[in-house]
């Protein structure tokens, strides 16, 4: 049961004034009567759209029936919208919406007859003229009779021997309710101003008590604000709070709010907190939210709130939650600690108000109100919210088809993808994962099978093309919507199922060249795009035409003054959806064009590369070769040799095994190195090769003086250093190191695994002899990597097919170019897709990516450094670091911190030693660190969320 004072289960009515009362007394001092309400005992005024709907339904059945100014609606349980309509203090009927037929109905009560009969011109069934009734002996009420006269299905008035009642006609039969004598009745018709006047005393008491509650607690925390949703309850609370002296208020824009709400919020001088995530990207991965699975609230509301409160600090937040809104709020106390955020103490000053009190108060105060209420919405919120009734959503289709069409299209597509029956989207069954009892009954009555856990059972026949499924337009009746012909058809919309088949699709190589690419500024905005599958991606506009072998350098994607924003590309990464991914130093995600390139290889031209002559091998060979050229161009390495490897580790090992070593040779590396650039050189000790490790300064900069001294000692065959640390994010001065290597005759290898994804890299500027990097860290597939060499400096460590030009009984002649280092069948699809990945990055512009990540890195370092108990390990100089930041929290193990970030904030980071244990020992970090690493798709909001979440962990340690 809802916890509430017993009085709240009743509505009071003054028959003399003919007005509803929120207290036991009327201003006229006349005795009042009680009207027992139905659970959940919430009652509200019928507003403009409600009144129009009731008038229409009455007119359809009975003719032009006048309604008084004051009509109330008592929400009650049902399959969808079900309201008890109260007129003149009497039960007038039940207004309901059937989500299956998509129609409203009004089942009138016997108490309505005195008000309807004097005006009714149709819808009256005279039972005395019906043979079945005339032949019946005994009681009429409660019985069912066949009708000789055709009567449309629905509620009717029945008359029999000067007595009247109501009945329901179904399939040519009428079920008669109780028959009673009816006396026409006339009542005063006051308007809502009169109702307010008669309730003024009670409204003053409500206001006084609410303001007293606010003042009692507004100083419980250092600051105070109002949580504003744009609905009536938060509007009342905002008005009350401002009377109490509270001015600050905030609104969290989820990105799927109705435009009227956002406009109304702005008009109230409320701070708008930006949206926390892209709902339509997340829903492609997570599926529709449900009343029993509201994942969207965490993404779109709790995460932005976490960031907002982190900047604000501990606060009292006044909110408009009421007991009558939901069972979850039925035991709401005056104050409550926000369970999702310890910084927020919530105050609920109108928790015992019903909707009627809220409306009367706002009208009394002449406070502005969201216009959506007058348009027929009872609940104001996100238009995709599962808590929206199907009846309300039907109205939204009329108001905002540009919004609802997109959601309808998704639901239809998701139903087809998951094998759900048409009822899933047609009847609104998507609103639950496990259906509640009332919806189980609906499904049982209509033959919709359920699983044992009350989820919908998959229907294999439902996995059909969109053309054979129900369209958004067919979900509603012709009377309630524009005709299908006036709207876009499903066939004209792009869905995964309706795309061209692989055989008919263009490959990445056959799309527009970089030279013909439009700039990001000329693309459609995220709001104007359709589903992620139908969006044009940067690479779909930029990848070269392979068959033309065009190798010209792409023109700059965008002038330098036009900064990059992640919104340009996030739609290409559907996996991001409902997570914050900050583990890119381990592996990044692949955008859709890269994934499509892999699929196209497998579906269209999977064949081995080499000297074959059939069409598939020629296509594969040409595109695999072309991918090498793309990668070479990306690093400015056209003059050298670009070899595809499994990863950066493989590439480094190829150098370690491919150089000829002799005892006494020395290799020089640094304390910053990943194990992959340390262990292969240690292994050379068996060949008599010594290893020197150069240290770092207090600011994590490489000790160049120590390096120069080591080189001066002679016998250094190779210097191998990371371009950017995967722990500290610092970059090494590779150009200066290259100069020192040339002066002392040493070869120079650069591990670019961490630098290639984050900054422009040109081997001609670096001055290195070898550059190694991994594809999976730069939007490419896993199992791909690159070894670039200034010349053919290595012996191939692996021999076999594909790496030779000819083989004789005495020996072999190695192939020219990269082929001599790629023995056996390579990762052909991965290599081709890696070429697409570098084109994707080129289309964005690596300088733009670098500037973007530089800003994010500075923001993250500054934010983390300001948190008590957090120690940041990152490069000090903005111009000499990438988007990798390590940190520790006092008293919290790095692994525990990473797990808390995942579970509490959906933030994915790395924890531990990061394959750099010698560096961790040097830094005295035996447990390692927490590491956040960025990519081009990382947003400021995600960085702010990480800072807020770390602050929360730190405060709770």
Tab-separated table of N, CA and C in Angstrom, residues 720-844:
chain	number	residue	atom	x	y	z
A	720	UNK	N	66.886	1.447	-29.404
A	720	UNK	CA	65.455	1.169	-29.602
A	720	UNK	C	64.662	1.822	-28.485
A	721	UNK	N	63.781	2.726	-28.832
A	721	UNK	CA	63.038	3.491	-27.819
A	721	UNK	C	61.563	3.592	-28.227
A	722	UNK	N	60.741	3.761	-27.224
A	722	UNK	CA	59.333	4.018	-27.488
A	722	UNK	C	59.158	5.465	-27.909
A	723	UNK	N	58.271	5.694	-28.842
A	723	UNK	CA	57.963	7.064	-29.237
A	723	UNK	C	57.099	7.743	-28.178
A	724	UNK	N	56.239	6.964	-27.520
A	724	UNK	CA	55.383	7.484	-26.459
A	724	UNK	C	55.157	6.378	-25.435
A	725	UNK	N	55.271	6.735	-24.176
A	725	UNK	CA	55.122	5.745	-23.112
A	725	UNK	C	53.673	5.316	-22.971
A	726	UNK	N	53.452	4.003	-22.835
A	726	UNK	CA	52.092	3.514	-22.659
A	726	UNK	C	51.639	3.611	-21.210
A	727	UNK	N	52.502	4.101	-20.308
A	727	UNK	CA	52.145	4.296	-18.901
A	727	UNK	C	52.027	5.770	-18.566
A	728	UNK	N	53.049	6.553	-18.945
A	728	UNK	CA	53.116	7.960	-18.558
A	728	UNK	C	52.655	8.908	-19.650
A	729	UNK	N	52.544	8.410	-20.873
A	729	UNK	CA	52.107	9.257	-21.974
A	729	UNK	C	53.171	10.195	-22.491
A	730	UNK	N	54.370	10.211	-21.904
A	730	UNK	CA	55.421	11.122	-22.357
A	730	UNK	C	55.947	10.668	-23.706
A	731	UNK	N	56.295	11.616	-24.533
A	731	UNK	CA	56.927	11.301	-25.810
A	731	UNK	C	58.433	11.506	-25.682
A	732	UNK	N	59.158	10.745	-26.432
A	732	UNK	CA	60.616	10.852	-26.397
A	732	UNK	C	61.090	11.697	-27.575
A	733	UNK	N	62.201	12.373	-27.411
A	733	UNK	CA	62.702	13.249	-28.493
A	733	UNK	C	63.387	12.433	-29.583
A	734	UNK	N	62.598	11.741	-30.373
A	734	UNK	CA	63.169	10.779	-31.324
A	734	UNK	C	64.051	11.453	-32.370
A	735	UNK	N	63.733	12.695	-32.764
A	735	UNK	CA	64.568	13.358	-33.759
A	735	UNK	C	65.978	13.589	-33.214
A	736	UNK	N	66.038	13.992	-31.935
A	736	UNK	CA	67.342	14.205	-31.313
A	736	UNK	C	68.080	12.884	-31.131
A	737	UNK	N	67.356	11.843	-30.750
A	737	UNK	CA	67.969	10.530	-30.595
A	737	UNK	C	68.494	10.027	-31.941
A	738	UNK	N	67.727	10.263	-33.008
A	738	UNK	CA	68.167	9.855	-34.346
A	738	UNK	C	69.473	10.548	-34.725
A	739	UNK	N	69.589	11.821	-34.363
A	739	UNK	CA	70.839	12.555	-34.666
A	739	UNK	C	72.028	11.923	-33.939
A	740	UNK	N	71.816	11.590	-32.656
A	740	UNK	CA	72.892	10.972	-31.884
A	740	UNK	C	73.267	9.613	-32.462
A	741	UNK	N	72.270	8.859	-32.904
A	741	UNK	CA	72.553	7.547	-33.500
A	741	UNK	C	73.383	7.686	-34.766
A	742	UNK	N	73.058	8.664	-35.592
A	742	UNK	CA	73.817	8.858	-36.826
A	742	UNK	C	75.264	9.246	-36.509
A	743	UNK	N	75.421	10.075	-35.507
A	743	UNK	CA	76.778	10.516	-35.153
A	743	UNK	C	77.643	9.363	-34.668
A	744	UNK	N	77.003	8.366	-34.048
A	744	UNK	CA	77.777	7.270	-33.476
A	744	UNK	C	77.601	5.967	-34.247
A	745	UNK	N	76.965	6.014	-35.434
A	745	UNK	CA	76.879	4.857	-36.301
A	745	UNK	C	75.977	3.751	-35.798
A	746	UNK	N	74.954	4.074	-35.040
A	746	UNK	CA	74.035	3.071	-34.509
A	746	UNK	C	72.729	3.091	-35.296
A	747	UNK	N	72.153	1.907	-35.457
A	747	UNK	CA	70.813	1.839	-36.031
A	747	UNK	C	69.794	2.324	-35.002
A	748	UNK	N	68.640	2.751	-35.508
A	748	UNK	CA	67.646	3.354	-34.603
A	748	UNK	C	66.270	2.770	-34.905
A	749	UNK	N	65.655	2.166	-33.869
A	749	UNK	CA	64.299	1.619	-33.970
A	749	UNK	C	63.361	2.437	-33.074
A	750	UNK	N	62.222	2.803	-33.617
A	750	UNK	CA	61.196	3.525	-32.864
A	750	UNK	C	59.970	2.627	-32.708
A	751	UNK	N	59.567	2.417	-31.464
A	751	UNK	CA	58.314	1.700	-31.179
A	751	UNK	C	57.191	2.732	-31.200
A	752	UNK	N	56.439	2.733	-32.289
A	752	UNK	CA	55.373	3.724	-32.465
A	752	UNK	C	53.988	3.215	-32.114
A	753	UNK	N	53.924	2.136	-31.326
A	753	UNK	CA	52.612	1.551	-31.012
A	753	UNK	C	51.675	2.560	-30.373
A	754	UNK	N	52.216	3.448	-29.524
A	754	UNK	CA	51.359	4.421	-28.840
A	754	UNK	C	51.294	5.773	-29.544
A	755	UNK	N	52.229	6.084	-30.389
A	755	UNK	CA	52.224	7.401	-31.030
A	755	UNK	C	51.371	7.444	-32.291
A	756	UNK	N	51.379	6.370	-33.072
A	756	UNK	CA	50.653	6.380	-34.354
A	756	UNK	C	49.172	6.705	-34.209
A	757	UNK	N	48.472	6.213	-33.162
A	757	UNK	CA	47.035	6.522	-33.078
A	757	UNK	C	46.728	7.948	-32.647
A	758	UNK	N	47.751	8.682	-32.145
A	758	UNK	CA	47.454	9.935	-31.461
A	758	UNK	C	48.064	11.174	-32.108
A	759	UNK	N	49.015	11.030	-33.007
A	759	UNK	CA	49.732	12.198	-33.515
A	759	UNK	C	50.274	11.922	-34.914
A	760	UNK	N	50.564	12.959	-35.678
A	760	UNK	CA	51.173	12.737	-36.989
A	760	UNK	C	52.571	12.143	-36.820
A	761	UNK	N	52.875	11.138	-37.627
A	761	UNK	CA	54.196	10.513	-37.591
A	761	UNK	C	54.714	10.421	-39.023
A	762	UNK	N	55.906	10.961	-39.229
A	762	UNK	CA	56.532	10.949	-40.551
A	762	UNK	C	57.948	10.409	-40.379
A	763	UNK	N	58.211	9.245	-40.927
A	763	UNK	CA	59.512	8.615	-40.699
A	763	UNK	C	60.652	9.434	-41.285
A	764	UNK	N	60.383	10.207	-42.314
A	764	UNK	CA	61.448	11.031	-42.880
A	764	UNK	C	61.876	12.114	-41.891
A	765	UNK	N	60.965	12.552	-41.053
A	765	UNK	CA	61.304	13.528	-40.021
A	765	UNK	C	61.914	12.856	-38.799
A	766	UNK	N	61.430	11.657	-38.467
A	766	UNK	CA	61.959	10.967	-37.296
A	766	UNK	C	63.427	10.606	-37.485
A	767	UNK	N	63.806	10.229	-38.707
A	767	UNK	CA	65.191	9.843	-38.967
A	767	UNK	C	65.531	8.464	-38.471
A	768	UNK	N	64.549	7.600	-38.308
A	768	UNK	CA	64.789	6.264	-37.778
A	768	UNK	C	65.079	5.284	-38.912
A	769	UNK	N	65.600	4.121	-38.532
A	769	UNK	CA	65.838	3.043	-39.489
A	769	UNK	C	64.691	2.042	-39.484
A	770	UNK	N	64.026	1.914	-38.337
A	770	UNK	CA	62.892	1.009	-38.199
A	770	UNK	C	61.779	1.720	-37.437
A	771	UNK	N	60.562	1.469	-37.876
A	771	UNK	CA	59.388	1.935	-37.125
A	771	UNK	C	58.434	0.750	-36.998
A	772	UNK	N	58.060	0.450	-35.768
A	772	UNK	CA	57.140	-0.661	-35.516
A	772	UNK	C	55.868	-0.119	-34.872
A	773	UNK	N	54.725	-0.647	-35.298
A	773	UNK	CA	53.477	-0.248	-34.636
A	773	UNK	C	52.411	-1.300	-34.880
A	774	UNK	N	51.315	-1.186	-34.112
A	774	UNK	CA	50.233	-2.179	-34.138
A	774	UNK	C	48.988	-1.581	-34.762
A	775	UNK	N	48.274	-2.393	-35.535
A	775	UNK	CA	47.043	-1.914	-36.156
A	775	UNK	C	45.894	-1.804	-35.177
A	776	UNK	N	45.848	-2.691	-34.188
A	776	UNK	CA	44.682	-2.739	-33.308
A	776	UNK	C	44.604	-1.567	-32.346
A	777	UNK	N	45.644	-0.760	-32.256
A	777	UNK	CA	45.599	0.426	-31.408
A	777	UNK	C	45.205	1.677	-32.196
A	778	UNK	N	45.076	1.536	-33.507
A	778	UNK	CA	44.791	2.686	-34.359
A	778	UNK	C	43.600	2.398	-35.279
A	779	UNK	N	42.545	1.830	-34.674
A	779	UNK	CA	41.272	1.568	-35.354
A	779	UNK	C	41.324	0.395	-36.311
A	780	UNK	N	42.472	-0.302	-36.405
A	780	UNK	CA	42.582	-1.441	-37.299
A	780	UNK	C	42.191	-2.736	-36.601
A	781	UNK	N	42.185	-3.838	-37.327
A	781	UNK	CA	41.823	-5.132	-36.738
A	781	UNK	C	42.919	-5.632	-35.796
A	782	UNK	N	42.554	-6.523	-34.889
A	782	UNK	CA	43.570	-7.214	-34.111
A	782	UNK	C	44.323	-8.157	-35.037
A	783	UNK	N	45.534	-8.519	-34.598
A	783	UNK	CA	46.350	-9.404	-35.437
A	783	UNK	C	46.989	-8.697	-36.603
A	784	UNK	N	47.080	-7.375	-36.549
A	784	UNK	CA	47.743	-6.614	-37.611
A	784	UNK	C	48.794	-5.701	-37.002
A	785	UNK	N	49.895	-5.540	-37.703
A	785	UNK	CA	50.964	-4.653	-37.269
A	785	UNK	C	51.824	-4.293	-38.452
A	786	UNK	N	52.815	-3.440	-38.200
A	786	UNK	CA	53.646	-2.939	-39.301
A	786	UNK	C	55.095	-2.838	-38.838
A	787	UNK	N	55.993	-3.266	-39.691
A	787	UNK	CA	57.417	-2.972	-39.558
A	787	UNK	C	57.829	-2.178	-40.786
A	788	UNK	N	58.233	-0.939	-40.574
A	788	UNK	CA	58.772	-0.136	-41.685
A	788	UNK	C	60.282	-0.104	-41.546
A	789	UNK	N	60.988	-0.267	-42.672
A	789	UNK	CA	62.453	-0.222	-42.693
A	789	UNK	C	62.914	0.797	-43.735
A	790	UNK	N	63.970	1.501	-43.383
A	790	UNK	CA	64.545	2.456	-44.326
A	790	UNK	C	65.040	1.741	-45.576
A	791	UNK	N	65.515	0.509	-45.424
A	791	UNK	CA	66.018	-0.278	-46.550
A	791	UNK	C	65.871	-1.754	-46.180
A	792	UNK	N	66.291	-2.636	-47.078
A	792	UNK	CA	66.229	-4.069	-46.791
A	792	UNK	C	67.372	-4.421	-45.847
A	793	UNK	N	67.197	-4.093	-44.566
A	793	UNK	CA	68.277	-4.189	-43.591
A	793	UNK	C	68.298	-5.513	-42.856
A	794	UNK	N	67.275	-6.344	-43.017
A	794	UNK	CA	67.151	-7.557	-42.240
A	794	UNK	C	67.189	-8.791	-43.120
A	795	UNK	N	67.610	-9.885	-42.513
A	795	UNK	CA	67.385	-11.188	-43.091
A	795	UNK	C	65.998	-11.636	-42.625
A	796	UNK	N	65.282	-12.277	-43.494
A	796	UNK	CA	63.944	-12.703	-43.098
A	796	UNK	C	64.050	-13.800	-42.049
A	797	UNK	N	63.445	-13.605	-40.867
A	797	UNK	CA	63.534	-14.636	-39.830
A	797	UNK	C	62.651	-15.846	-40.105
A	798	UNK	N	61.741	-15.744	-41.057
A	798	UNK	CA	60.824	-16.831	-41.372
A	798	UNK	C	60.910	-17.129	-42.863
A	799	UNK	N	61.118	-18.384	-43.182
A	799	UNK	CA	61.255	-18.793	-44.581
A	799	UNK	C	60.066	-19.642	-44.979
A	800	UNK	N	59.752	-19.637	-46.265
A	800	UNK	CA	58.650	-20.447	-46.755
A	800	UNK	C	58.037	-19.858	-48.005
A	801	UNK	N	56.845	-20.338	-48.308
A	801	UNK	CA	56.169	-19.883	-49.510
A	801	UNK	C	55.812	-18.414	-49.444
A	802	UNK	N	55.846	-17.768	-50.603
A	802	UNK	CA	55.437	-16.381	-50.698
A	802	UNK	C	56.541	-15.380	-50.517
A	803	UNK	N	57.694	-15.786	-49.904
A	803	UNK	CA	58.760	-14.815	-49.657
A	803	UNK	C	59.945	-14.991	-50.617
A	804	UNK	N	59.742	-15.846	-51.621
A	804	UNK	CA	60.840	-16.116	-52.541
A	804	UNK	C	60.446	-15.751	-53.970
A	805	UNK	N	61.464	-15.375	-54.732
A	805	UNK	CA	61.251	-15.157	-56.162
A	805	UNK	C	61.429	-16.465	-56.915
A	806	UNK	N	62.417	-17.287	-56.466
A	806	UNK	CA	62.628	-18.591	-57.088
A	806	UNK	C	63.366	-19.492	-56.104
A	807	UNK	N	63.194	-20.805	-56.303
A	807	UNK	CA	63.853	-21.801	-55.455
A	807	UNK	C	64.478	-22.846	-56.370
A	808	UNK	N	65.736	-23.154	-56.087
A	808	UNK	CA	66.432	-24.196	-56.836
A	808	UNK	C	66.862	-25.292	-55.879
A	809	UNK	N	67.493	-26.299	-56.434
A	809	UNK	CA	67.973	-27.393	-55.587
A	809	UNK	C	69.065	-26.922	-54.647
A	810	UNK	N	69.755	-25.884	-55.047
A	810	UNK	CA	70.864	-25.397	-54.234
A	810	UNK	C	70.459	-24.278	-53.277
A	811	UNK	N	69.395	-23.546	-53.545
A	811	UNK	CA	69.059	-22.402	-52.693
A	811	UNK	C	67.824	-21.684	-53.183
A	812	UNK	N	67.732	-20.409	-52.815
A	812	UNK	CA	66.556	-19.637	-53.208
A	812	UNK	C	66.964	-18.181	-53.384
A	813	UNK	N	66.142	-17.493	-54.126
A	813	UNK	CA	66.315	-16.046	-54.300
A	813	UNK	C	65.125	-15.366	-53.641
A	814	UNK	N	65.367	-14.514	-52.639
A	814	UNK	CA	64.232	-13.882	-51.949
A	814	UNK	C	63.513	-12.904	-52.863
A	815	UNK	N	62.259	-12.719	-52.561
A	815	UNK	CA	61.461	-11.755	-53.315
A	815	UNK	C	61.891	-10.334	-52.970
A	816	UNK	N	61.529	-9.435	-53.836
A	816	UNK	CA	61.821	-8.028	-53.586
A	816	UNK	C	60.707	-7.421	-52.722
A	817	UNK	N	61.042	-6.324	-52.048
A	817	UNK	CA	60.036	-5.571	-51.303
A	817	UNK	C	59.528	-6.302	-50.077
A	818	UNK	N	58.313	-5.942	-49.670
A	818	UNK	CA	57.786	-6.474	-48.414
A	818	UNK	C	57.545	-7.976	-48.464
A	819	UNK	N	57.392	-8.533	-49.677
A	819	UNK	CA	57.047	-9.949	-49.777
A	819	UNK	C	58.105	-10.852	-49.133
A	820	UNK	N	59.380	-10.448	-49.154
A	820	UNK	CA	60.416	-11.322	-48.618
A	820	UNK	C	60.315	-11.502	-47.103
A	821	UNK	N	59.524	-10.629	-46.443
A	821	UNK	CA	59.376	-10.714	-44.990
A	821	UNK	C	57.999	-11.243	-44.569
A	822	UNK	N	57.197	-11.671	-45.544
A	822	UNK	CA	55.849	-12.137	-45.214
A	822	UNK	C	55.645	-13.556	-45.743
A	823	UNK	N	56.397	-14.470	-45.165
A	823	UNK	CA	56.298	-15.866	-45.586
A	823	UNK	C	54.960	-16.459	-45.177
A	824	UNK	N	54.445	-17.365	-45.997
A	824	UNK	CA	53.175	-18.011	-45.691
A	824	UNK	C	51.991	-17.117	-46.028
A	825	UNK	N	50.823	-17.638	-45.743
A	825	UNK	CA	49.609	-16.855	-46.007
A	825	UNK	C	49.420	-15.812	-44.918
A	826	UNK	N	49.390	-14.544	-45.274
A	826	UNK	CA	49.265	-13.490	-44.262
A	826	UNK	C	47.803	-13.273	-43.862
A	827	UNK	N	47.629	-12.354	-42.957
A	827	UNK	CA	46.281	-11.927	-42.555
A	827	UNK	C	45.772	-10.966	-43.623
A	828	UNK	N	45.251	-11.515	-44.701
A	828	UNK	CA	44.926	-10.702	-45.881
A	828	UNK	C	43.803	-9.709	-45.580
A	829	UNK	N	42.695	-10.225	-45.047
A	829	UNK	CA	41.584	-9.326	-44.737
A	829	UNK	C	41.975	-8.280	-43.724
A	830	UNK	N	42.765	-8.686	-42.722
A	830	UNK	CA	43.206	-7.722	-41.717
A	830	UNK	C	44.085	-6.646	-42.311
A	831	UNK	N	44.979	-7.040	-43.208
A	831	UNK	CA	45.837	-6.045	-43.843
A	831	UNK	C	45.052	-5.057	-44.685
A	832	UNK	N	44.081	-5.561	-45.443
A	832	UNK	CA	43.248	-4.665	-46.254
A	832	UNK	C	42.462	-3.711	-45.351
A	833	UNK	N	41.929	-4.260	-44.255
A	833	UNK	CA	41.178	-3.422	-43.331
A	833	UNK	C	42.079	-2.405	-42.631
A	834	UNK	N	43.336	-2.762	-42.391
A	834	UNK	CA	44.276	-1.796	-41.817
A	834	UNK	C	44.475	-0.617	-42.768
A	835	UNK	N	44.498	-0.905	-44.058
A	835	UNK	CA	44.567	0.186	-45.031
A	835	UNK	C	43.370	1.104	-44.939
A	836	UNK	N	42.196	0.520	-44.705
A	836	UNK	CA	41.000	1.339	-44.520
A	836	UNK	C	41.115	2.170	-43.250
A	837	UNK	N	41.700	1.586	-42.189
A	837	UNK	CA	41.844	2.306	-40.922
A	837	UNK	C	42.736	3.539	-41.067
A	838	UNK	N	43.847	3.413	-41.791
A	838	UNK	CA	44.720	4.583	-41.939
A	838	UNK	C	44.062	5.634	-42.827
A	839	UNK	N	43.278	5.199	-43.802
A	839	UNK	CA	42.535	6.169	-44.593
A	839	UNK	C	41.512	6.894	-43.726
A	840	UNK	N	40.912	6.168	-42.814
A	840	UNK	CA	39.930	6.759	-41.905
A	840	UNK	C	40.585	7.855	-41.063
A	841	UNK	N	41.759	7.534	-40.503
A	841	UNK	CA	42.471	8.523	-39.689
A	841	UNK	C	42.943	9.696	-40.547
A	842	UNK	N	43.389	9.406	-41.758
A	842	UNK	CA	43.824	10.487	-42.658
A	842	UNK	C	42.673	11.419	-42.985
A	843	UNK	N	41.483	10.841	-43.159
A	843	UNK	CA	40.319	11.660	-43.487
A	843	UNK	C	39.987	12.614	-42.352
A	844	UNK	N	40.198	12.171	-41.108
A	844	UNK	CA	39.991	13.062	-39.966
A	844	UNK	C	41.100	14.106	-39.910
